[in-house]
Coordinates of C-alpha atoms in Angstrom, one line a residue:
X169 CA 48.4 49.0 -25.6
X170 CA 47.3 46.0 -26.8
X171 CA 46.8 42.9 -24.2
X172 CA 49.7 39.9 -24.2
X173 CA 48.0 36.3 -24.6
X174 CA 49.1 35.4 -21.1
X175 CA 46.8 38.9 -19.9
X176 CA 44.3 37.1 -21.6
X177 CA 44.3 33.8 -20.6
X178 CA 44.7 34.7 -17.1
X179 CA 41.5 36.5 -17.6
X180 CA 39.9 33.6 -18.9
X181 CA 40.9 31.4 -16.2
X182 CA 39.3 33.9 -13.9
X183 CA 36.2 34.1 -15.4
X184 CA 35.6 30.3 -15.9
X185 CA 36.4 29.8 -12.0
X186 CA 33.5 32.9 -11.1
X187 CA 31.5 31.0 -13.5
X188 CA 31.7 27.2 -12.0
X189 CA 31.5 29.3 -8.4
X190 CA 28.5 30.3 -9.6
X191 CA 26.9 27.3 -10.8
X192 CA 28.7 25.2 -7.5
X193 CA 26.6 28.1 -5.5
X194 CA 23.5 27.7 -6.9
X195 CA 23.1 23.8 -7.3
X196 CA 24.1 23.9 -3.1
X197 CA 21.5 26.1 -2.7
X198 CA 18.8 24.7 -5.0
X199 CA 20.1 21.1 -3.0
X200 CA 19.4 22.8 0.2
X201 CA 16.1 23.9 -0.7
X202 CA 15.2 20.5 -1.9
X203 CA 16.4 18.6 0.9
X204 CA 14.6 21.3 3.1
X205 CA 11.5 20.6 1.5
X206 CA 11.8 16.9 1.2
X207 CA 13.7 15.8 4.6
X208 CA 11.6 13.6 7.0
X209 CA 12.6 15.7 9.9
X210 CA 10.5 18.1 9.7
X211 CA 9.9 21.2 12.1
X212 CA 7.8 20.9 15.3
X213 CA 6.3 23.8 15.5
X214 CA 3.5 23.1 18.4
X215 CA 3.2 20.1 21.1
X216 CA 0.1 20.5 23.3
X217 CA -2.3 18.6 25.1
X218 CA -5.8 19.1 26.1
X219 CA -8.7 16.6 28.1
X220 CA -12.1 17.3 27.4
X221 CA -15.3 14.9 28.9
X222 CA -18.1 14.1 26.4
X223 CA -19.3 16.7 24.4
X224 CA -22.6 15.9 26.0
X225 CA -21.2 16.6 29.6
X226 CA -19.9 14.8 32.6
X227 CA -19.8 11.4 32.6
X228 CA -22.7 9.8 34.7
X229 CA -24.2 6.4 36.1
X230 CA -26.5 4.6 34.6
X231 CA -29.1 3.9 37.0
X232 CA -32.3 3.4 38.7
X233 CA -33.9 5.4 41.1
X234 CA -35.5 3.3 44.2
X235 CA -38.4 5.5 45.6
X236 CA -39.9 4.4 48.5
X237 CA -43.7 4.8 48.9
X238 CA -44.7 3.0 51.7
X239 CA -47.6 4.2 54.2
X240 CA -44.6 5.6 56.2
X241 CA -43.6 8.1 53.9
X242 CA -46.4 10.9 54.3
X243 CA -47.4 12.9 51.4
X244 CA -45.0 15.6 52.5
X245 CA -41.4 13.1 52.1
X246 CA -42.9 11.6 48.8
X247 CA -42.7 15.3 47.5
X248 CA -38.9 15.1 48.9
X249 CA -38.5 12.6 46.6
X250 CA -40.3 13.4 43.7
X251 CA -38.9 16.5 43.8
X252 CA -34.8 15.0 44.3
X253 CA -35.9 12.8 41.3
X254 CA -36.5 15.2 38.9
X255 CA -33.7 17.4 39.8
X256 CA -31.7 14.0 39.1
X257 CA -33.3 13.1 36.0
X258 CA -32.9 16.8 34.4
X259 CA -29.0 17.0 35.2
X260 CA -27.6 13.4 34.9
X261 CA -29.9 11.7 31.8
X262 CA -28.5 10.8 29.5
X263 CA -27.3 7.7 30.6
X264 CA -29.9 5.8 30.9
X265 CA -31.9 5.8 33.8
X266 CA -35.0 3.7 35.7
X267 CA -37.7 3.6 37.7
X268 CA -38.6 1.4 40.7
X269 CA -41.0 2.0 43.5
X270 CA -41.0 -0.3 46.7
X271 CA -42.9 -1.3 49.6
X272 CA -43.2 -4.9 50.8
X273 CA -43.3 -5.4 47.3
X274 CA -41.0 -3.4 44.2
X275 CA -42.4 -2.7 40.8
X276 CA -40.6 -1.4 37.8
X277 CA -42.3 2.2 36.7
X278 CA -40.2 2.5 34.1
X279 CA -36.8 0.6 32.3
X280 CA -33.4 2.1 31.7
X281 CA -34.0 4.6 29.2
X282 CA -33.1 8.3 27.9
X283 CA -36.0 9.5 27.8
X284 CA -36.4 11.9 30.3
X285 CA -40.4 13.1 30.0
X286 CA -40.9 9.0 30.9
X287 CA -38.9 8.9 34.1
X288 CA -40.4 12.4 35.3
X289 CA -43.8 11.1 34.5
X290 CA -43.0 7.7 36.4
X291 CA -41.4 9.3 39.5
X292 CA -44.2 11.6 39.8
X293 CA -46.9 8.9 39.0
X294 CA -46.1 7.9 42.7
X295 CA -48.8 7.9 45.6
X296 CA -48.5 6.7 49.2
X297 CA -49.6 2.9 49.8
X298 CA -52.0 1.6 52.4
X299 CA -49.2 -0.2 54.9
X300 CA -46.0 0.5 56.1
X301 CA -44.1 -2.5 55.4
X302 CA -41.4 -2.5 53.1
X303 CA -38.4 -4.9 51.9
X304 CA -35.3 -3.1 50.9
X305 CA -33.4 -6.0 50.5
X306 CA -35.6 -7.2 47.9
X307 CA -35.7 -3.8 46.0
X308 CA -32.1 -3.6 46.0
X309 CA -31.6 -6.9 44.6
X310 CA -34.3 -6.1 41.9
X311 CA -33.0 -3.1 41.1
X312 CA -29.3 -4.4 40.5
X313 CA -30.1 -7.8 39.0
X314 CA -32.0 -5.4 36.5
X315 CA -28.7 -3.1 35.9
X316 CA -26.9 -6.4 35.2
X317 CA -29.1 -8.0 33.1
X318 CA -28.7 -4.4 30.9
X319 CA -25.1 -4.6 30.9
X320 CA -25.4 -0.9 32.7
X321 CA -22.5 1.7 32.6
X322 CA -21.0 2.4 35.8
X323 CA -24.2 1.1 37.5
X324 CA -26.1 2.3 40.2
X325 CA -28.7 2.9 42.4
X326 CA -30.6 6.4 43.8
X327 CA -32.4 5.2 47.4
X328 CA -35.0 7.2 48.0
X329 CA -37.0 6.9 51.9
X330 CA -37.6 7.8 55.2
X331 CA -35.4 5.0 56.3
X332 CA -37.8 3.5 59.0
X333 CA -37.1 -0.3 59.2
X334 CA -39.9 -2.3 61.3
X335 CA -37.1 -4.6 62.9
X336 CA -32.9 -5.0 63.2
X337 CA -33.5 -8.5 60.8
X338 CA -35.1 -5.6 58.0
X339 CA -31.8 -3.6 58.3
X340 CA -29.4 -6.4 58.8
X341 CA -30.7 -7.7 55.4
X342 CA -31.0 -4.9 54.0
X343 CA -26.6 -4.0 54.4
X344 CA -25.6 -7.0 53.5
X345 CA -27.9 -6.7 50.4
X346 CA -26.3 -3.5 49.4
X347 CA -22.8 -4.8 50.0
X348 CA -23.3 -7.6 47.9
X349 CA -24.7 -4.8 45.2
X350 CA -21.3 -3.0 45.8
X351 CA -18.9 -6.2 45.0
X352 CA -20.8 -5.9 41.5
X353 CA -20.1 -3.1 40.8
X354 CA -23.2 -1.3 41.7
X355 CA -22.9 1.7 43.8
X356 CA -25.7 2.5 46.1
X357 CA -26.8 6.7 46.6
X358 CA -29.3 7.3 49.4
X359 CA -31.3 10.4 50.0
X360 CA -32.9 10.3 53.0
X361 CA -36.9 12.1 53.2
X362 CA -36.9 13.7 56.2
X363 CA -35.7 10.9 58.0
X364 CA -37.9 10.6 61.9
X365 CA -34.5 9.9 64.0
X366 CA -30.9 9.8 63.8
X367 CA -31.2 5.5 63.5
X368 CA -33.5 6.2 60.0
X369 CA -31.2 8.5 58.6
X370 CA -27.9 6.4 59.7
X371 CA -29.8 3.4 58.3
X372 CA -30.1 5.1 54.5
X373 CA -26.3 6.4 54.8
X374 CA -25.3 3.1 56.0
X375 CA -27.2 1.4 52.5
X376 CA -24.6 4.2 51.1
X377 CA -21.3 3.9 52.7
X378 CA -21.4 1.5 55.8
X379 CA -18.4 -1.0 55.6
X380 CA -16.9 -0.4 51.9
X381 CA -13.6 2.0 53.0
X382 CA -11.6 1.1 49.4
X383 CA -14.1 -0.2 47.4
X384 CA -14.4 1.9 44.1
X385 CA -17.9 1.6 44.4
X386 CA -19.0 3.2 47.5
X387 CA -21.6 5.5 47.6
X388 CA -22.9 9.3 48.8
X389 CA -25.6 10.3 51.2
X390 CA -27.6 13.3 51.8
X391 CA -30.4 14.2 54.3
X392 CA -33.3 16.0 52.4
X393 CA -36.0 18.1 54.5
X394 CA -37.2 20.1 51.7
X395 CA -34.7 23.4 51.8
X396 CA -31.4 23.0 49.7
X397 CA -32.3 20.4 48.0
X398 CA -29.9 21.3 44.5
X399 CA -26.6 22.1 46.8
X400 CA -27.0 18.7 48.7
X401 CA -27.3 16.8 45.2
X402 CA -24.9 18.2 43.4
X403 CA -22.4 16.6 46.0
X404 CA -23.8 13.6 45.0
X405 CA -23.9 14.4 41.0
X406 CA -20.2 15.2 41.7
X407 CA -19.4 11.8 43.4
X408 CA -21.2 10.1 40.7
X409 CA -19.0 11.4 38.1
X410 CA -15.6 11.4 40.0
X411 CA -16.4 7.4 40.3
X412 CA -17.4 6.8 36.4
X413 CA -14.8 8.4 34.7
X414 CA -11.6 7.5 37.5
X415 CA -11.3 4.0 35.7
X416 CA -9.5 5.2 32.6
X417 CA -7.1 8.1 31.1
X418 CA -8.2 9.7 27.6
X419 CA -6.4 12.0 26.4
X420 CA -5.2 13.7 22.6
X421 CA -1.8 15.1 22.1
X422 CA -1.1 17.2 18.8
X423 CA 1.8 17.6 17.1
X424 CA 2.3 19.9 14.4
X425 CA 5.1 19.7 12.2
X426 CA 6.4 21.6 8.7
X427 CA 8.9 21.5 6.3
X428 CA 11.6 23.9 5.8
X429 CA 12.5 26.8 5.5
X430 CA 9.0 28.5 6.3
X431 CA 9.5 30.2 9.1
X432 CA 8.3 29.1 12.3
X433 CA 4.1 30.5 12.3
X434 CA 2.6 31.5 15.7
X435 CA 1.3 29.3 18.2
X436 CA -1.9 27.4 17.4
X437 CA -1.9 28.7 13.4
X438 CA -1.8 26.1 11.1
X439 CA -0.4 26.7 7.0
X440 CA -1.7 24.4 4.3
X441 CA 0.8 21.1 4.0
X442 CA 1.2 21.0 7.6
X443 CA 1.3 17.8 9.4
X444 CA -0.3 17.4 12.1
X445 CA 0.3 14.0 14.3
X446 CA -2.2 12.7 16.8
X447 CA -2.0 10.7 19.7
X448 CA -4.4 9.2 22.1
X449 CA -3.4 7.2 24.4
X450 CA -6.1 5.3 26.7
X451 CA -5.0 3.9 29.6
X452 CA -7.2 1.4 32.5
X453 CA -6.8 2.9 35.9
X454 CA -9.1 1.0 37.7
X455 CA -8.9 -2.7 39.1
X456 CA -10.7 -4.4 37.0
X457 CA -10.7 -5.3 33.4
X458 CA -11.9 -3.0 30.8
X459 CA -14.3 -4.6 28.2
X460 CA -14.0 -4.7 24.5
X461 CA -12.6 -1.1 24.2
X462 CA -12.8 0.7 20.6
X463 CA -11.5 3.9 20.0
X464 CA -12.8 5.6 16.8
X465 CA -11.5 9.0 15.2
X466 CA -13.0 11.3 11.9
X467 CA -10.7 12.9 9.5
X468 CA -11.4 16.8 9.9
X469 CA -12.6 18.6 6.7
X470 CA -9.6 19.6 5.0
X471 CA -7.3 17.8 6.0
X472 CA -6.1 14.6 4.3
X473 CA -4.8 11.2 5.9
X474 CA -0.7 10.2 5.5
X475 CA -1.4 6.6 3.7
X476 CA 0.3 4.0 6.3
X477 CA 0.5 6.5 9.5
X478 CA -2.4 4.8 11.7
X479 CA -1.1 2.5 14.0
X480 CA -2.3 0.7 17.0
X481 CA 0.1 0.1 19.7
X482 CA -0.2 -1.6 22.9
X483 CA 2.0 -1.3 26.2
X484 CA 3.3 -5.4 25.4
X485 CA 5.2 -4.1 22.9
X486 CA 3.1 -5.0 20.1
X487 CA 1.2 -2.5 17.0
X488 CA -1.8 -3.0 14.4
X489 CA -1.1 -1.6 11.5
X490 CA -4.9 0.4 10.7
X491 CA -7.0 1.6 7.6
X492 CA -9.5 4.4 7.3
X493 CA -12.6 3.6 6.0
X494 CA -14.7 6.9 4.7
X495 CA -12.5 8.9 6.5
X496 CA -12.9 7.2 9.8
X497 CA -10.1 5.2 12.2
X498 CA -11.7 2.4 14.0
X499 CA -9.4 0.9 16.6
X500 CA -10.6 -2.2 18.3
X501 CA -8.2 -2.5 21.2
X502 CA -10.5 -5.5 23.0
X503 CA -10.0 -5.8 27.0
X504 CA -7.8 -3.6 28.9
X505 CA -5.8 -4.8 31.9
X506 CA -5.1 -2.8 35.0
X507 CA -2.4 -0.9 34.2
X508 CA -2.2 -1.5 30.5
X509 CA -2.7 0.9 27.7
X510 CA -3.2 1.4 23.9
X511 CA -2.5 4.0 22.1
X512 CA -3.9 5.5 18.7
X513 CA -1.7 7.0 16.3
X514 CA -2.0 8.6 13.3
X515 CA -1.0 12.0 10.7
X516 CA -3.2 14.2 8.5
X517 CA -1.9 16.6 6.1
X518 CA -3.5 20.4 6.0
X519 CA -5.1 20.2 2.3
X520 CA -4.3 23.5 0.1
X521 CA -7.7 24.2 -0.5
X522 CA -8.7 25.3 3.4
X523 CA -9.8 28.8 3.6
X524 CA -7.7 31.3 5.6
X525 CA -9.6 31.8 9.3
X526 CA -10.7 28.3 9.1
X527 CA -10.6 26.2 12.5
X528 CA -9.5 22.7 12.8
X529 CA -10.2 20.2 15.3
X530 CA -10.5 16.4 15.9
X531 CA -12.1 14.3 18.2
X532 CA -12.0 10.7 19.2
X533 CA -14.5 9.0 20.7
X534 CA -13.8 5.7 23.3
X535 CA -16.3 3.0 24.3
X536 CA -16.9 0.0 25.6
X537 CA -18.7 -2.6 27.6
X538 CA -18.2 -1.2 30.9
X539 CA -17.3 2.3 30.7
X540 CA -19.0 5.7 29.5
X541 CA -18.6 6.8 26.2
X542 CA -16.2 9.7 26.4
X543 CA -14.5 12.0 23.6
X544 CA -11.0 13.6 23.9
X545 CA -11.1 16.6 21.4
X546 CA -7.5 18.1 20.5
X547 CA -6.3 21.4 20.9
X548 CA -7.3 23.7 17.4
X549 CA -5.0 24.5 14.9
X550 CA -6.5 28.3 12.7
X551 CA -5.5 28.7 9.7
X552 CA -3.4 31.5 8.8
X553 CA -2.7 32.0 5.2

């Protein structure tokens, strides 16, 4: 039986609806995709931190060691020292580090430097002098003018002696010397030889710690008789580098973002067009100003920089806007105020070359006038293709 007209129009009108349907379906979900792929808010898919010190290791002083080698100190306490010496210079050069030797008089062995084969050959160059006299005031104030004059990191000084002092004037001047060291900055270590009496070896601790309860720059002490000499100085190598790297914060935080719809990857894996967004912040604990800070940062390998993302901001309120140059972010923040920050910011972009397995990390390196160099390395993104 053939079909009446309004059969077939009806038909028609049902088809041409499925049809725009259809095409309604597909541009929403062709849209979707695109705005998906395009939208600026993209998917977090990982938010971690991680603080590492320099690559090198702990931070340390820079420094000179003090090494007393007057007729008092028999053959047997110069060998305490020679010895405590090199264990120092082995574990905590780099920095820089010197060597004086003292009696009434103090002579420079050798200058700051990282050389470690010079200051082992200087410390053990050391003989015992005809006399006992000696001046530690005067070696002190050698010592630290010295420090100063080299715009030293974290500065200090390693006593080394009996601590026999001929009269009360000797040690009087002596602790005020050292105190005056410590509202320099300069912190004073003393490692007494196998100190005679209780007054020697309370003398030496007293160069260390007498009368500076606060002060950021107080010292450590230990009595050496020639047993156990590595356990007693690695309390010092650990106060050394709890007091250099307690005047600032360092850190890198990674973000890692990517645009829908790829599904979420598993932590730590990394896809090529990923962003990842960086941020290290570096903040002045102590209670003094920070000098001419710069913070500098490489672009990994494979990974490209977002044009316009570096920015330098500062707790006032205030940014720089920054360029790369060869691939590497130079921030000059200038001084740092107690209690004031800056803070690096800036996004790379996973290139689609990078091979599957391959690990990405980044570094950023501080420094400045009076603070160790230190890097803050970011957590690492694998790639997983």
């Amino acid at each position: 039986m053939p079909k009446s007209k309004a059969h077939k129009k009806g038909n028609s009108k049902k088809s041409n609806f499925l049809r725009i349907y259809a095409v309604l379906f597909l541009t929403a979900t062709a849209g979707l995709a695109l705005l998906f792929k395009f939208s600026p808010l993209f998917k977090q898919i990982q938010q971690n931190a991680q603080v590492l010190q320099s690559s090198t290791g702990p931070v340390y002083p820079e420094h000179f060691y003090v090494m007393d080698n007057s007729g008092s100190i028999t053959s047997d306490r110069l060998k305490i020292e020679k010895a405590a010496s090199n264990y120092l210079i082995d574990r905590i050069v780099p920095p820089r580090g010197g060597v004086y030797k003292f009696t009434n008089v103090a002579s420079l062995l050798a200058n700051l430097t990282l050389n470690k084969t010079t200051l082992h050959n200087a410390a053990n160059s050391l003989k015992v002098a005809e006399g006992g006299a000696r001046d530690f005031k005067l070696a002190i104030n050698v010592a630290v003018d010295k420090l100063l004059a080299q715009n030293a990191v974290c500065p200090a000084i390693v006593i080394l002696s009996d601590g026999k002092f001929s009269t009360e004037q000797v040690r009087t001047d002596a602790l005020a010397a050292a105190a005056t060291a410590r509202s320099k900055g300069v912190a004073i270590y003393g490692i007494a030889a196998k100190p005679r009496s209780q007054q020697d070896s309370d003398f030496i601790k007293d160069l260390a710690k007498g009368n500076c309860s606060g002060s950021p720059h107080c010292g450590e002490f230990q009595v050496l008789t020639g047993a156990t000499i590595g356990t007693k100085l690695n309390t010092i190598m650990n106060h050394m580098k709890t007091r250099c790297s307690s005047k600032f914060s360092f850190t890198k935080e990674l973000l890692l973002y990517r645009d829908g719809p790829i599904s979420e990857p598993p932590f730590n894996e990394g896809y090529p067009g990923d962003r990842a967004y960086y941020k290290i912040p570096f903040t002045n604990i102590d209670t003094t100003d920070l000098l001419n800070i710069s913070i500098t940062d490489t672009i990994p390998s494979y990974m490209t920089y977002l044009p316009g993302s570096a920015k330098l901001y500062y707790s006032n309120g205030s940014y720089t806007q920054l360029y790369p140059v060869n691939n590497v972010i130079t921030a000059n923040v200038g001084n740092v105020s107690p209690g004031n920050w800056a803070r690096l910011e800036f996004v790379t972009i996973i290139n689609a070359d990078v091979p599957n397995g391959y690990v990405i990390t980044n570094k950023a390196t501080v420094t400045g006038s009076n603070i160790s160099n230190i890097d803050a390395i970011s957590p690492a993104i694998t790639i997983k293709l």
